[in-house]
Each structure stands twice: as structure tokens, then as C-alpha cells.
Tab-separated table of C-alpha atoms and ligand atoms in Angstrom:
chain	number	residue	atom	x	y	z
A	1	UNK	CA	47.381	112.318	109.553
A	2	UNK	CA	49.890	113.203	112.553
A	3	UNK	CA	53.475	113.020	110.862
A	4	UNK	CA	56.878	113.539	112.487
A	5	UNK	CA	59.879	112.816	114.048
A	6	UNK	CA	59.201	109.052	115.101
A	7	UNK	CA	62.981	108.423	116.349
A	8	UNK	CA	65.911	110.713	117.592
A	9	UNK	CA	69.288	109.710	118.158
A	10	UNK	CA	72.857	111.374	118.097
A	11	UNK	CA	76.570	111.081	117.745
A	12	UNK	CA	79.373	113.364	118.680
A	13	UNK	CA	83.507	113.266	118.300
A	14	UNK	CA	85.269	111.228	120.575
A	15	UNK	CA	87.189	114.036	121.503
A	16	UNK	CA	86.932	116.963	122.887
A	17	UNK	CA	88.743	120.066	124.196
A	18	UNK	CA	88.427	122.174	127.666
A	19	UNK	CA	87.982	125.665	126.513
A	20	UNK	CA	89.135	126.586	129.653
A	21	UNK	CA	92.604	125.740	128.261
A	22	UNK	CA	91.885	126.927	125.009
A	23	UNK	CA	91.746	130.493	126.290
A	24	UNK	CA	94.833	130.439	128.388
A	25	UNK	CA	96.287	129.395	125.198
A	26	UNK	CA	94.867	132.149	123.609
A	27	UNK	CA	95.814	134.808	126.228
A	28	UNK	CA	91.896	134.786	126.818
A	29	UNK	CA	89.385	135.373	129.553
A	30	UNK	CA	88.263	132.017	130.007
A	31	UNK	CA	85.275	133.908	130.717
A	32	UNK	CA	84.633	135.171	127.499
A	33	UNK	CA	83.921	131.749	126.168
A	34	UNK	CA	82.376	129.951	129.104
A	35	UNK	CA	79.970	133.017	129.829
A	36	UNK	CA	80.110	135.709	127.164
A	37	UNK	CA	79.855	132.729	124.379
A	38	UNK	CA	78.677	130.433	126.743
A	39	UNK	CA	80.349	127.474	125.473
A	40	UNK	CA	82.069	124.869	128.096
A	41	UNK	CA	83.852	122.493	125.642
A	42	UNK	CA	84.134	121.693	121.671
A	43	UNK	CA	83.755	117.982	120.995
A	44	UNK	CA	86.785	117.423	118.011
A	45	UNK	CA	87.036	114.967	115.732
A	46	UNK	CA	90.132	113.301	114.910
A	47	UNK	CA	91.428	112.645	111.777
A	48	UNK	CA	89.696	109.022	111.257
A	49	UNK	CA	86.363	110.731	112.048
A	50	UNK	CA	84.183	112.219	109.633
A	51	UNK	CA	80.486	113.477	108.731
A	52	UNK	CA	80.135	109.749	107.448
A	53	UNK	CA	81.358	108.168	110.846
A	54	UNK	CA	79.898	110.435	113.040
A	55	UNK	CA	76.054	110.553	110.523
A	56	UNK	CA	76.486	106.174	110.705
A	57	UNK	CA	77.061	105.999	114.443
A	58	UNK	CA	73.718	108.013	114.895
A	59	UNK	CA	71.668	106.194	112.484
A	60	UNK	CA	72.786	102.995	113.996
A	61	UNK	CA	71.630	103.774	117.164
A	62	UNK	CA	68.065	105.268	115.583
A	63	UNK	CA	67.579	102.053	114.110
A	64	UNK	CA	67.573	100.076	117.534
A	65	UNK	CA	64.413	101.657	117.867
A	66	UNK	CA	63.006	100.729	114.141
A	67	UNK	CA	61.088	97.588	113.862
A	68	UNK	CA	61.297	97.264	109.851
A	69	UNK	CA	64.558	98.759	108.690
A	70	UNK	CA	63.284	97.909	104.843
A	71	UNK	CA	60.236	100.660	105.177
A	72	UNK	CA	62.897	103.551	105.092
A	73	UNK	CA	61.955	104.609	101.010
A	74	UNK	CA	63.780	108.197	101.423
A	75	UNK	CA	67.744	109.236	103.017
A	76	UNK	CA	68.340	112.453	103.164
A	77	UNK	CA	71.994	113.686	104.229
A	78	UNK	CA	72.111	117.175	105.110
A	79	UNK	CA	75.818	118.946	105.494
A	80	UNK	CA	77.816	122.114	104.786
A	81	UNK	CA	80.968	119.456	105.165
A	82	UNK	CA	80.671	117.456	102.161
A	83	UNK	CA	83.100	115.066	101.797
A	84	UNK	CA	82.431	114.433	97.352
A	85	UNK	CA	81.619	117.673	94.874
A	86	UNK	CA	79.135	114.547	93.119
A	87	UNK	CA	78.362	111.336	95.254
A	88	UNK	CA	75.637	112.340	98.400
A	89	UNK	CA	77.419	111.024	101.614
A	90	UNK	CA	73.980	109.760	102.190
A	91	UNK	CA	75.443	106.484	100.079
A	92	UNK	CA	77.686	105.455	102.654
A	93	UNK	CA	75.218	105.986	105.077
A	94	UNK	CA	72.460	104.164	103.200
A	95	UNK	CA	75.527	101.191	102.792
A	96	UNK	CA	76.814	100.920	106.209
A	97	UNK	CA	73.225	100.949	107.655
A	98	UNK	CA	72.334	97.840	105.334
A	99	UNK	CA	69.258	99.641	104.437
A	100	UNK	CA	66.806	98.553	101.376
A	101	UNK	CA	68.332	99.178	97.880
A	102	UNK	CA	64.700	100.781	96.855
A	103	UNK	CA	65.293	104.108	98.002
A	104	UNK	CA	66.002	107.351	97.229
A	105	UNK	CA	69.738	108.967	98.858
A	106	UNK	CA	70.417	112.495	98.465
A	107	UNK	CA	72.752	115.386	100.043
A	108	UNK	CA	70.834	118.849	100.594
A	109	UNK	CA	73.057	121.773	101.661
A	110	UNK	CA	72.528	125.492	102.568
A	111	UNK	CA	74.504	126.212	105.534
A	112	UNK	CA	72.998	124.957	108.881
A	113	UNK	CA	69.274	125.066	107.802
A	114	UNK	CA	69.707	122.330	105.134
A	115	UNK	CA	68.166	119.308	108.167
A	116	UNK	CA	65.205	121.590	108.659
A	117	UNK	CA	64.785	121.486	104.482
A	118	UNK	CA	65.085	117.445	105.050
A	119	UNK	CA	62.597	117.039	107.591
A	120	UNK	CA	60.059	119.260	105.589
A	121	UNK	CA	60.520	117.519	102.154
A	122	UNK	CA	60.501	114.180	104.907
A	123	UNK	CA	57.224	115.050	106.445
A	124	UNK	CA	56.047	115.633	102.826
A	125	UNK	CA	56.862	112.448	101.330
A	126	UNK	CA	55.509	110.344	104.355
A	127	UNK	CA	51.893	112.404	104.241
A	128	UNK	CA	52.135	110.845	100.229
A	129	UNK	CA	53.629	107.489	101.343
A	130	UNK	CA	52.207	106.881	104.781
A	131	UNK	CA	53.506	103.287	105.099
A	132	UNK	CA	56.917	104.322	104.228
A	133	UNK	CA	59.606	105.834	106.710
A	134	UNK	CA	62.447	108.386	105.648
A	135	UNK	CA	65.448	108.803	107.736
A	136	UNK	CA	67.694	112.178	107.916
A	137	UNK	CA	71.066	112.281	108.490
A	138	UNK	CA	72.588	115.362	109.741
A	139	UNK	CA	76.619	115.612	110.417
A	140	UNK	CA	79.090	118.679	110.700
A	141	UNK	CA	82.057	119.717	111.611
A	142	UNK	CA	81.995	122.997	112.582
A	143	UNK	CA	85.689	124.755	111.631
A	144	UNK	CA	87.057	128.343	111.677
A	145	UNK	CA	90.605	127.973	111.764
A	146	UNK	CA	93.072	128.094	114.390
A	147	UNK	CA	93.092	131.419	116.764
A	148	UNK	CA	90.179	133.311	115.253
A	149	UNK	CA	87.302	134.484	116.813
A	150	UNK	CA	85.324	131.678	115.403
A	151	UNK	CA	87.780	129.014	117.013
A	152	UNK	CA	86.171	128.341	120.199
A	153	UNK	CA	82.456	128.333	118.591
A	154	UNK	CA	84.307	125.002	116.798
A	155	UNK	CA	82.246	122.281	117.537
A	156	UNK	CA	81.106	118.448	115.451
A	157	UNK	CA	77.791	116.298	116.047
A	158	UNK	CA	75.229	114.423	113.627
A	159	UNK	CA	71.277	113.852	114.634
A	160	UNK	CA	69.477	111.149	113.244
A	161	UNK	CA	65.469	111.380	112.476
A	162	UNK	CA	63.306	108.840	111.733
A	163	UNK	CA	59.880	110.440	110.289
A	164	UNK	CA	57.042	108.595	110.250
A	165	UNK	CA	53.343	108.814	110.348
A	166	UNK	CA	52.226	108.362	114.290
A	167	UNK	CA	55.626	109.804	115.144
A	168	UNK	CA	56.390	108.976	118.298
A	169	UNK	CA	58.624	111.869	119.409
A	170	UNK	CA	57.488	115.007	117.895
A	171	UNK	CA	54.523	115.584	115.528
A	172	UNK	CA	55.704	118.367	112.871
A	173	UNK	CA	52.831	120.775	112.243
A	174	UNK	CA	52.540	122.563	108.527
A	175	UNK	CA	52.075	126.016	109.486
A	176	UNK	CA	55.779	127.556	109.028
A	177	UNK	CA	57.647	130.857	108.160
A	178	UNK	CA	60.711	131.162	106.279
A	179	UNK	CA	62.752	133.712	104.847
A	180	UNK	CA	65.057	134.394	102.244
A	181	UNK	CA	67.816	136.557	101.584
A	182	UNK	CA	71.087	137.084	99.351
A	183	UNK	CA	74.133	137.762	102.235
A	184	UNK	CA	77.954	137.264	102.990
A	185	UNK	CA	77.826	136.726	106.412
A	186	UNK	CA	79.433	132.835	106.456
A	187	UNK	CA	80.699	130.737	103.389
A	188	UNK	CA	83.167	128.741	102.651
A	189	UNK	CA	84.616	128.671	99.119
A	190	UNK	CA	85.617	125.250	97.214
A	191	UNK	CA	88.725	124.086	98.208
A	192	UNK	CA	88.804	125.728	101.800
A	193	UNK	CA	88.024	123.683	104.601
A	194	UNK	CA	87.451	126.271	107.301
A	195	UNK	CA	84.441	129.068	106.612
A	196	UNK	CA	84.915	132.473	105.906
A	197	UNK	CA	82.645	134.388	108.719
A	198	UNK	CA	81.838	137.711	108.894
A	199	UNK	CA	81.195	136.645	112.600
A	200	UNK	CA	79.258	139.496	114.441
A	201	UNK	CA	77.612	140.446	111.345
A	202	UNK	CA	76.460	136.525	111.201
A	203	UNK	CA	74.844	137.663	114.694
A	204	UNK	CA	72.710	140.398	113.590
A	205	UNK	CA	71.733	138.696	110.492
A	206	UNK	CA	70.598	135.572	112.815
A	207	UNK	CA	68.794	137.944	115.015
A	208	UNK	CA	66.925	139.453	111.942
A	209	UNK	CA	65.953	135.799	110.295
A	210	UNK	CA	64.255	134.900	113.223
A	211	UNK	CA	62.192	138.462	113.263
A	212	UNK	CA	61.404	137.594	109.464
A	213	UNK	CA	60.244	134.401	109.757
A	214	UNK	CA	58.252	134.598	112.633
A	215	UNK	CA	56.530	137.640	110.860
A	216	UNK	CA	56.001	134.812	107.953
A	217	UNK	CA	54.178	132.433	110.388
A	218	UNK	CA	51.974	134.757	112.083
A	219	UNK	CA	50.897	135.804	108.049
A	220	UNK	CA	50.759	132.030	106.956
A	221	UNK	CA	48.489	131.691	110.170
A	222	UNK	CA	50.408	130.538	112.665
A	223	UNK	CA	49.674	130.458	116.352
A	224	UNK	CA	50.552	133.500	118.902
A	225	UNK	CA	53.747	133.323	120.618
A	226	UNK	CA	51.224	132.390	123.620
A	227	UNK	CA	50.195	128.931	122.218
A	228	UNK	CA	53.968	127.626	122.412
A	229	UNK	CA	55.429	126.336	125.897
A	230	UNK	CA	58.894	125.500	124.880
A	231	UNK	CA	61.430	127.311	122.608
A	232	UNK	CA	64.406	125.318	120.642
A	233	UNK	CA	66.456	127.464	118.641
A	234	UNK	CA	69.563	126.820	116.444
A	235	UNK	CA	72.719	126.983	118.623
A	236	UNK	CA	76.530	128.379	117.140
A	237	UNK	CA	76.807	129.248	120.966
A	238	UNK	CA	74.259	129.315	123.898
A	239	UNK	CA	74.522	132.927	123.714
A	240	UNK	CA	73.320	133.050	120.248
A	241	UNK	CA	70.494	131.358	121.839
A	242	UNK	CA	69.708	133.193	124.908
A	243	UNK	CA	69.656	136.363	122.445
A	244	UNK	CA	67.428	134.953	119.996
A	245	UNK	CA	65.303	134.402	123.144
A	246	UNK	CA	65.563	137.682	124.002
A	247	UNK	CA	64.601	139.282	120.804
A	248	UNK	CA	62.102	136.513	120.702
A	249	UNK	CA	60.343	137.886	123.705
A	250	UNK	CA	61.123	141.395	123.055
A	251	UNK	CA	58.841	140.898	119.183
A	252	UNK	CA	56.271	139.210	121.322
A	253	UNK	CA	55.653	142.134	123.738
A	254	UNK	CA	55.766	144.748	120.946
A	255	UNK	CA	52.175	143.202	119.032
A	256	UNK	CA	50.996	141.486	122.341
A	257	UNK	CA	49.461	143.921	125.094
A	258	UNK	CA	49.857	143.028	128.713
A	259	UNK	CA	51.136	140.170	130.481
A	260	UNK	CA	50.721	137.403	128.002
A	261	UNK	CA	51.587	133.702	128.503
A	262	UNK	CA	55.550	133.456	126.920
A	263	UNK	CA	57.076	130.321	125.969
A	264	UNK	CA	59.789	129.123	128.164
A	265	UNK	CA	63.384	128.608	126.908
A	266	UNK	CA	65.037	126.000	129.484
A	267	UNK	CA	68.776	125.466	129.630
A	268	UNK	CA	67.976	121.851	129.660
A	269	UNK	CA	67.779	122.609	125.797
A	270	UNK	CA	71.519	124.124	125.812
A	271	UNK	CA	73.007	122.151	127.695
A	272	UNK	CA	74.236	119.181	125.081
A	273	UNK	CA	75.289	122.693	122.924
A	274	UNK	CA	77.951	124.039	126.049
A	275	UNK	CA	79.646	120.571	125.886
A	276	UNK	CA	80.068	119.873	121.659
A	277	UNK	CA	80.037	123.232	120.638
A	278	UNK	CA	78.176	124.314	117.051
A	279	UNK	CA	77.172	121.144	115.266
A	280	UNK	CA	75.669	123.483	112.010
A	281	UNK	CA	72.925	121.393	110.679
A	282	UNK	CA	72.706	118.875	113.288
A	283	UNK	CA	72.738	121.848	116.210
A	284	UNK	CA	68.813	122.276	115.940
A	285	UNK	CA	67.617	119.030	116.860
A	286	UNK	CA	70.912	118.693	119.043
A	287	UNK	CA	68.682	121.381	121.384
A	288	UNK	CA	65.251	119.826	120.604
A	289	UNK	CA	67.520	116.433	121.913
A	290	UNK	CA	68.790	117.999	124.831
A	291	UNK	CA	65.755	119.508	125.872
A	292	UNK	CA	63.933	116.164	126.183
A	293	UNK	CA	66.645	114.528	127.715
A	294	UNK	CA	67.383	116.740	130.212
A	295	UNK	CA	64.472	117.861	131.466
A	296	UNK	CA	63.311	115.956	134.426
A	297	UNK	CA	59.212	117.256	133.752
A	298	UNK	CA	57.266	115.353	131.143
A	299	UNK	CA	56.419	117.607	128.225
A	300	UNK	CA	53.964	115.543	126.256
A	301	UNK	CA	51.492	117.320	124.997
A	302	UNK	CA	53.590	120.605	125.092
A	303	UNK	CA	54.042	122.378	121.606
A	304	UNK	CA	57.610	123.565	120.846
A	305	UNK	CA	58.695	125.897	118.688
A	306	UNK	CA	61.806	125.629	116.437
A	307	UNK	CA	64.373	128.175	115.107
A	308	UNK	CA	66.513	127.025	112.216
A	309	UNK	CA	69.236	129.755	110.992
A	310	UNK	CA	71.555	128.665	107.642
A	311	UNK	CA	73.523	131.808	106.914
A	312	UNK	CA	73.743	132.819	103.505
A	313	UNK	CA	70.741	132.928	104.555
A	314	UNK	CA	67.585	130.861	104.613
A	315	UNK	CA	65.642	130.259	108.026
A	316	UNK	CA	62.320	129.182	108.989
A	317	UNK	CA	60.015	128.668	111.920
A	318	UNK	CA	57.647	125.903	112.629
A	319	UNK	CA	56.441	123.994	115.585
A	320	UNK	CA	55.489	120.692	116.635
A	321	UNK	CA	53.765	118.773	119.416
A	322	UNK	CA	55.039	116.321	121.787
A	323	UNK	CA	53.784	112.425	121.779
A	324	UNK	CA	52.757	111.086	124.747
A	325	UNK	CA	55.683	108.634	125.929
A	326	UNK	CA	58.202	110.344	123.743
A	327	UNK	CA	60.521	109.126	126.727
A	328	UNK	CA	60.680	105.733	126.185
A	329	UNK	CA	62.304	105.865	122.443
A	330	UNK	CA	65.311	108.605	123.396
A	331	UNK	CA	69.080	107.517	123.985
A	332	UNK	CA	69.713	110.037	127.141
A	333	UNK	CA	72.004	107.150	128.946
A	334	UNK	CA	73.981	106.385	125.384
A	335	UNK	CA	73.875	110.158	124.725
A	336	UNK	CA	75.121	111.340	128.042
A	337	UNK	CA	77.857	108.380	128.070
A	338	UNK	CA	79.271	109.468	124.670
A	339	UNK	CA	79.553	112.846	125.795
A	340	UNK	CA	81.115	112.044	129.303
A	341	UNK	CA	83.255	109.677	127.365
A	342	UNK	CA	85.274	111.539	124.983
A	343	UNK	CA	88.422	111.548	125.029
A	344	UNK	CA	90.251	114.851	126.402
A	345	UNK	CA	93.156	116.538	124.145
A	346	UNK	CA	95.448	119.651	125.374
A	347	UNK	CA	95.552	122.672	123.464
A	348	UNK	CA	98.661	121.267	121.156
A	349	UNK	CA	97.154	117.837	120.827
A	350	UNK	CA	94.123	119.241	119.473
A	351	UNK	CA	96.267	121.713	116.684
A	352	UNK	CA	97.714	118.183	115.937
A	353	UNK	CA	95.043	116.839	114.891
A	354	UNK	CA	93.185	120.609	113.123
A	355	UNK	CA	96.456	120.549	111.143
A	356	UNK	CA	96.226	116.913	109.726
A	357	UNK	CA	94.804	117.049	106.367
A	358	UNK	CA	90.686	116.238	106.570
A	359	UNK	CA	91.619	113.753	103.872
A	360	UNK	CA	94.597	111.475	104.757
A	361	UNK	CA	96.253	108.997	102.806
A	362	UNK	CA	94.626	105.689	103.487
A	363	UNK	CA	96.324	103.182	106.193
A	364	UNK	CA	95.512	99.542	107.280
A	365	UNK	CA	94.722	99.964	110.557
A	366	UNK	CA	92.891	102.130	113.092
A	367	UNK	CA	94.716	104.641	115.362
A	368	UNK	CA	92.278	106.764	117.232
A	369	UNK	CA	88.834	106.215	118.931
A	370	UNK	CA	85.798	106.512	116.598
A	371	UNK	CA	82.242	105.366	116.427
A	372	UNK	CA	81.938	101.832	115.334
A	373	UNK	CA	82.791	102.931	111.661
A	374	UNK	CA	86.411	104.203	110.975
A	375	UNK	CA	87.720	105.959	108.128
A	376	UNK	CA	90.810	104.865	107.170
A	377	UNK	CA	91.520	107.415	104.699
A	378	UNK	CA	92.167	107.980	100.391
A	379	UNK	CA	93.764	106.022	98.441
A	380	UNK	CA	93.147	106.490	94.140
A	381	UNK	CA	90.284	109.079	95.643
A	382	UNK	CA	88.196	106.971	97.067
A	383	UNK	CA	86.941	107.294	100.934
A	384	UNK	CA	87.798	104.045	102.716
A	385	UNK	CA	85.853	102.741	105.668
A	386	UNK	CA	86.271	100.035	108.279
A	387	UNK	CA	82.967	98.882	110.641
A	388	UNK	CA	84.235	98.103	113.698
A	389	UNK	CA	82.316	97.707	116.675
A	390	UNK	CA	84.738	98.229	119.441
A	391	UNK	CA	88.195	99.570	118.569
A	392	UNK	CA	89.052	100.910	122.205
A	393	UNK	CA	92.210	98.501	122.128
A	394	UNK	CA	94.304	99.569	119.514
A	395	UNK	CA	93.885	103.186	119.652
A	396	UNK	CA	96.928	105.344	120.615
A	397	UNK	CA	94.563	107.893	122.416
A	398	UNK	CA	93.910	106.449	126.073
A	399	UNK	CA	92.988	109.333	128.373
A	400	UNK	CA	89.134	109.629	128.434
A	401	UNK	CA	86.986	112.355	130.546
A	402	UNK	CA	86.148	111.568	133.811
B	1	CAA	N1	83.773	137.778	130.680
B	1	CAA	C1	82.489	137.584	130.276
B	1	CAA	N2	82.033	137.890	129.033
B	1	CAA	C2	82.934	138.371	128.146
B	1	CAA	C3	84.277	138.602	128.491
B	1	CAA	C4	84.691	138.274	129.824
B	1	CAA	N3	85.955	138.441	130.218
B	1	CAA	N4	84.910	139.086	127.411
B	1	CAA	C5	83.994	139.175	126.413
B	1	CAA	N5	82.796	138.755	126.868
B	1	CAA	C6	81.539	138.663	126.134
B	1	CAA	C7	81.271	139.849	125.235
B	1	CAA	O1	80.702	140.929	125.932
B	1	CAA	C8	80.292	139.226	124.243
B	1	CAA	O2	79.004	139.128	124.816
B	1	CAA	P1	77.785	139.947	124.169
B	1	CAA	O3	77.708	139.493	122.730
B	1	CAA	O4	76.618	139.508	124.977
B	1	CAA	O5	78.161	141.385	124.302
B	1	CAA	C9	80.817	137.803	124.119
B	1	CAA	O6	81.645	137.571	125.252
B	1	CAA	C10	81.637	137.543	122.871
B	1	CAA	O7	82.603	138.553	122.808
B	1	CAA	P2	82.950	139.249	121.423
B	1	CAA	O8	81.697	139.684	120.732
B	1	CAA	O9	84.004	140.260	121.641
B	1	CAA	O10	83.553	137.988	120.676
B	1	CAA	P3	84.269	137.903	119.279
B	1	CAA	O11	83.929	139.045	118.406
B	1	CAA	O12	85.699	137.592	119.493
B	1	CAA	O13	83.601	136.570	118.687
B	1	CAA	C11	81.754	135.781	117.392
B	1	CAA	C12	82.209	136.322	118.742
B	1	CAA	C13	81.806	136.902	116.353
B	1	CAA	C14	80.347	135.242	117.513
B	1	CAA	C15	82.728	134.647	116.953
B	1	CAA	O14	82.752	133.638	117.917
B	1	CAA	C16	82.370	134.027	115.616
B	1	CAA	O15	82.701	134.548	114.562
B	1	CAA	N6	81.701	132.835	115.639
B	1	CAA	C17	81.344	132.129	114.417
B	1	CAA	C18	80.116	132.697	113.731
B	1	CAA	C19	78.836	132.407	114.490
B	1	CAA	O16	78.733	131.501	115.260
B	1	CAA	N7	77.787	133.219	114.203
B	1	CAA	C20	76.486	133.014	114.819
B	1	CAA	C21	75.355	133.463	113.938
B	1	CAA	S1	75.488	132.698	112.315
B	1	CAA	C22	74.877	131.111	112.552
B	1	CAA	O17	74.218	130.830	113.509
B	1	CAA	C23	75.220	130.071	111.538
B	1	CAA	C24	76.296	129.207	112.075
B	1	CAA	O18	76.031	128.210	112.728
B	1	CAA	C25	77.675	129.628	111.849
């Protein structure tokens, strides 16, 4: 039975920042971050946006494209920016999206790679269950703190993926590598809010996941680098992806004689990356998204191969092949719009907005743009929420891209 991603939408910040002003306020190249990190702008979100906002507006618009709501048996929220030690995020999800009460919620986390854990335990339980759909949420906010090296690899974005037998995006295939291994190279203690990176160590470790697990495919009988057309890798920065090309190539050439057939990596598949910056778990299937939308040739048919990278670190390979007509369920007008559309801070307006506490004392009414669900903020700890579809009018934030 083919099983897979059967839907694919996203959802970014409604703002965003030029990191073209970033590094004059940093005393920067502006260089160094638009070509040696290759990173354009960081979407931002403001203080009444959150992994639960940003994870809601994308399943919303994944469900336009569901035909029975009630099959979805199985959430899965995947994060490294919980917003409860106990209670999965995946319950306001599940709540907001008016989904059926018989069905199992929980929050996975291990760094970035926790979506590609979902969409494997997914795939699982649909092969058991083939009548049954399970939706993953994936929503970050990537933070490093203000003027560190990790600053302008900031970024926030959620992916939501419908899996379903007869997937109409993306079958998964089962043949996968992954690898293990005990490492400080990015953390973030209880209580913190912004990771703790050992950045250009993070970098090398990357680099030597992805030589690990494609060394686990090829034992667990995976394909040559030969039988893949497309490559999708996990983004902190399109560098980090251009070099895991790179090395990708360079492995591929070492055990494969002559001029062999090498997948292509387009920068169709970077391209939502440059403009919201690292989206942690979501920033996989933010490339696999961008890819398909962006690319003007139809790839049906074409197998691509995916790179997740959770530091800490656990990573895997896989691949999967593209359904014919995967075009006609994507979002690339709603997904370009939202991106063209956010809303443009300066350098102090965004350190406004960093500086605000992630979990603000509740108010009554809604100040900034957001998705149509708000959060208004804690009151007796508890999250509160507001669904509203439109609340362009009574934000105090009016300047907007062009
Ligand atoms: N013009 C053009 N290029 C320039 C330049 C200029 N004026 N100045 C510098 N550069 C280039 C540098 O040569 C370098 O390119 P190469 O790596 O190809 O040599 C690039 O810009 C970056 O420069 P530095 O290495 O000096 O940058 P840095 O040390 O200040 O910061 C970083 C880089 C360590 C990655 C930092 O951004 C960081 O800590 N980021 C967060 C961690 C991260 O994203 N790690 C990725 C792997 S871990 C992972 O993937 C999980 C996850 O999501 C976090």
C-alpha cells in the first residue's frame, strides 16, 4: 500500500525583518548573511504569535483540502518550543481545528528532527489503519538571542501534513538511515528561551549526520545516490544546505566510479528558507514545500530524497516519490501571499518585540497581526486564545511588505 504525505500546507510570522538592516545594525557585512549564510530575511513573530497560532493557521489551511475532517485518528505536534512541561500543544491544535474527540494528541521533541519522527510513526499507523488519516503539526520559533552569531539564522514557520494511504503529494518509502549520537552542539536548558549553540561545531556535526545516515541507508538497502533526482535537506541557513549538497556529492563520487547520474539540488527548494529563516522542525518540509511550489517543471514521478538534522543529535535519510498531480492540492498562491505579506519591522522594532516576555500577561483584545487564531496571553497559567478570522483592523502594526 502507497502511504504518504496526502496534504501540505504552511504558516509563517506575520512579521519579518530585512537582514540587510540587521547587519548595519550589527556593524556587519550585509554580505555575510545574504551570501556567506545565505539568508535574505527572518520572518518574526510577535508577541501574540506562537507555535499554537502559527501550527493552527497551517492545519486550517490543510484541511481545505480534506474531505472528512473526522478520519484524522492520530495528531502529532512536533516542537523544540513547547509552550507546557505536561499538556502536548497538539490539544489546542486538535481544539481549534474542531477535529474528532477519538483520537490520539501527542508532542514529540528532539531538536529539529522530531516532524521526521512524526511522519514515520504517521506512515506507520496509517499502513495499520488504512482508512484512518493522521495529521502532523510542526511549529518553531527559531531564537538565539540578540547580537550573537546565531541571531540572523533566527527564523519561525509550522508545516502541516496530512498522511494518508494514496497520498497525493509524496509517497514515503520504508527504506531509511538514521543515526544516533550523544553531543552538545545545540540545547536549550529549562527555563531559557533562546538555545545554547555551539554554532560551527553544530555545522560539522550536521555535515557528519548526513555521512552517517546515508551510510545507514545504503546498509538497510537503499537505492544509489543515482536513483534520486531531487535533494531536500534540512535548512538553519541555505548555506547549511548547499554544503550538505556538497558533501553529499563529494560521498557519492568517493564509492561511485565515473560520471554517474547525481541528484539535483534546485534553489527552488531554498528559496521559502532565504525569506523565514530556520523554522527547526518545520524547516524540512518547508524545502520539500518550496521545492514544489517553485519549480515551474512537473516532478511527478521524480523520487526525492530527504535530510532531517535534530542536533543533540538524531538524523535520518529516507526518500519518497512524487504523485502524479501533486500540483493541484499545494497552497503556492496562499503561501507566497503570506510571505509577501508580512509585515516589515526595523531593527529596534523587532528587539521590541524579542524582549517582550514569550508569555505575556493576558489582555482583552488583539494588538498585532496574527493568523486567524490570537493568543491573548496568561492569566492563572493558562494559555488564552481568540479565533479570529480577520483582525487586520485593530492591529497597531500597519506597514506590510510590498
Ligand atoms: N561576504 C560574503 N561571505 C561572508 C562574509 C562577507 N563579507 N563574511 C563572512 N562570510 C561567510 C563566511 O566565509 C562563512 O562562509 P563559509 O562557512 O562558507 O566559510 C559564512 O559567511 C558565515 O561566516 P562565519 O562562519 O564567520 O559565521 P559565524 O561564525 O558568525 O556564524 C554560525 C555562523 C556558526 C552558523 C551561526 O550563524 C550559528 O551559530 N547559527 C546557529 C546554529 C546553526 O544554525 N547550526 C547549523 C547546524 S545545526 C542544525 O542544523 C540544527 C538547527 O537547526 C539549529
Amino acid at each position: 500500500m502507497n502511504v504518504g504525505i496526502d496534504i501540505a500546507a504552511m504558516a509563517t510570522g506575520h512579521y519579518a525583518l530585512d537582514l540587510r538592516f540587521l547587519a548595519v545594525a550589527r556593524s556587519v557585512d550585509p554580505r555575510k548573511y545574504t551570501t556567506g549564510l545565505g539568508q535574505d530575511f527572518m520572518s518574526v513573530a510577535s508577541p501574540q504569535e506562537d507555535v499554537v497560532t502559527m501550527g493552527v493557521e497551517a492545519g486550517l489551511r490543510a484541511l481545505e483540502h480534506v474531505s472528512d475532517p473526522t478520519t484524522i485518528r492520530l495528531v502529532l505536534f512536533a516542537t523544540e518550543s513547547s509552550v507546557d512541561q505536561s499538556k502536548s500543544a497538539g490539544i489546542y491544535i486538535h481544539h481549534f481545528l474542531g477535529l474528532n474527540p477519538s483520537c490520539r494528541v501527542v508532542e514529540l521533541k528532539q531538536a529539529c528532527y522530531s516532524a521526521t519522527a512524526a511522519l514515520h510513526i504517521a506512515t506507520a499507523f496509517v499502513r495499520q489503519n488504512p482508512a484512518a488519516q493522521a495529521l502532523i503539526i510542526a511549529s518553531d520559533i527559531a531564537r538565539y538571542g540578540l547580537n550573537t552569531s546565531g541571531e540572523p539564522t533566527q527564523g519561525c514557520g509550522a508545516v502541516a501534513l496530512v498522511v494518508s494511504a494514496n497520498p497525493r503529494v509524496l509517497v514515503v518509502e520504508t527504506t531509511t538511515g538514521v543515526y544516533t549520537r550523544h553531543i552538545m552542539d545545540f540545547w536549550r536548558p529549562n527555563g531559557q528561551d533562546a538555545a545554547c549553540v555551539n554554532g560551527r561545531y553544530s555545522a560539522l556535526a550536521y555535515l557528519e549526520a548526513l555521512s552517517k545516515t546515508w551510510a545507514d541507508f545504503q546498509c538497510n538497502g537503499g537505492g544509489s545516490v543515482g536513483q534520486i533526482d531531487f535533494m531536500c535537506y534540512h535548512t538553519p541557513f541555505t548555506k547549511m544546505a548547499e554544503k550538505a549538497f556538497a558533501r553529499h556529492t563529494e560521498i557519492a563520487r568517493s564509492i561511485q566510479r565515473g560520471g554517474q547520474y547525481l541528484p539535483a539540488f534546485l534553489p527552488s527548494a531554498v528559496l521559502y528558507g532565504r525569506r523565514l529563516g530556520n523554522c527547526y522542525t518545520a524547516s524540512l518540509y518547508i524545502s520539500l514545500l518550496s521545492l514544489l511550489e517553485n519549480t515551474a517543471q512537473d516532478l511527478a514521478g521524480a523520487r526525492v530524497g530527504l535530510f532531517s538534522y535534530g542536533s543533540g543529535c538524531v538524523a535520518e535519510f529516507f526518500t519518497g516519490v512524487l504523485a502524479p498531480g501533486y500540483q493541484n492540492v499545494l497552497f503556492a498562491e496562499a503561501h507566497t501571499a503570506a510571505i509577501a505579506q508580512r509585515a516589515l519591522l526595523t531593527v529596534s522594532e523587532y528587539e521590541a518585540f524579542y524582549t517582550q516576555s514569550r508569555d505575556p500577561v493576558c489582555v482583552p483584545e488583539v494588538r498585532y497581526y496574527t493568523g486567524p487564531l490570537c493568543f491573548l496571553g496568561v492569566k492563572d497559567h493558562q494559555r488564552h486564545y481568540r479565533l479570529t478570522l480577520c483582525n487586520t483592523e485593530s492591529c497597531t502594526q500597519v506597514r506590510l511588505v510590498s
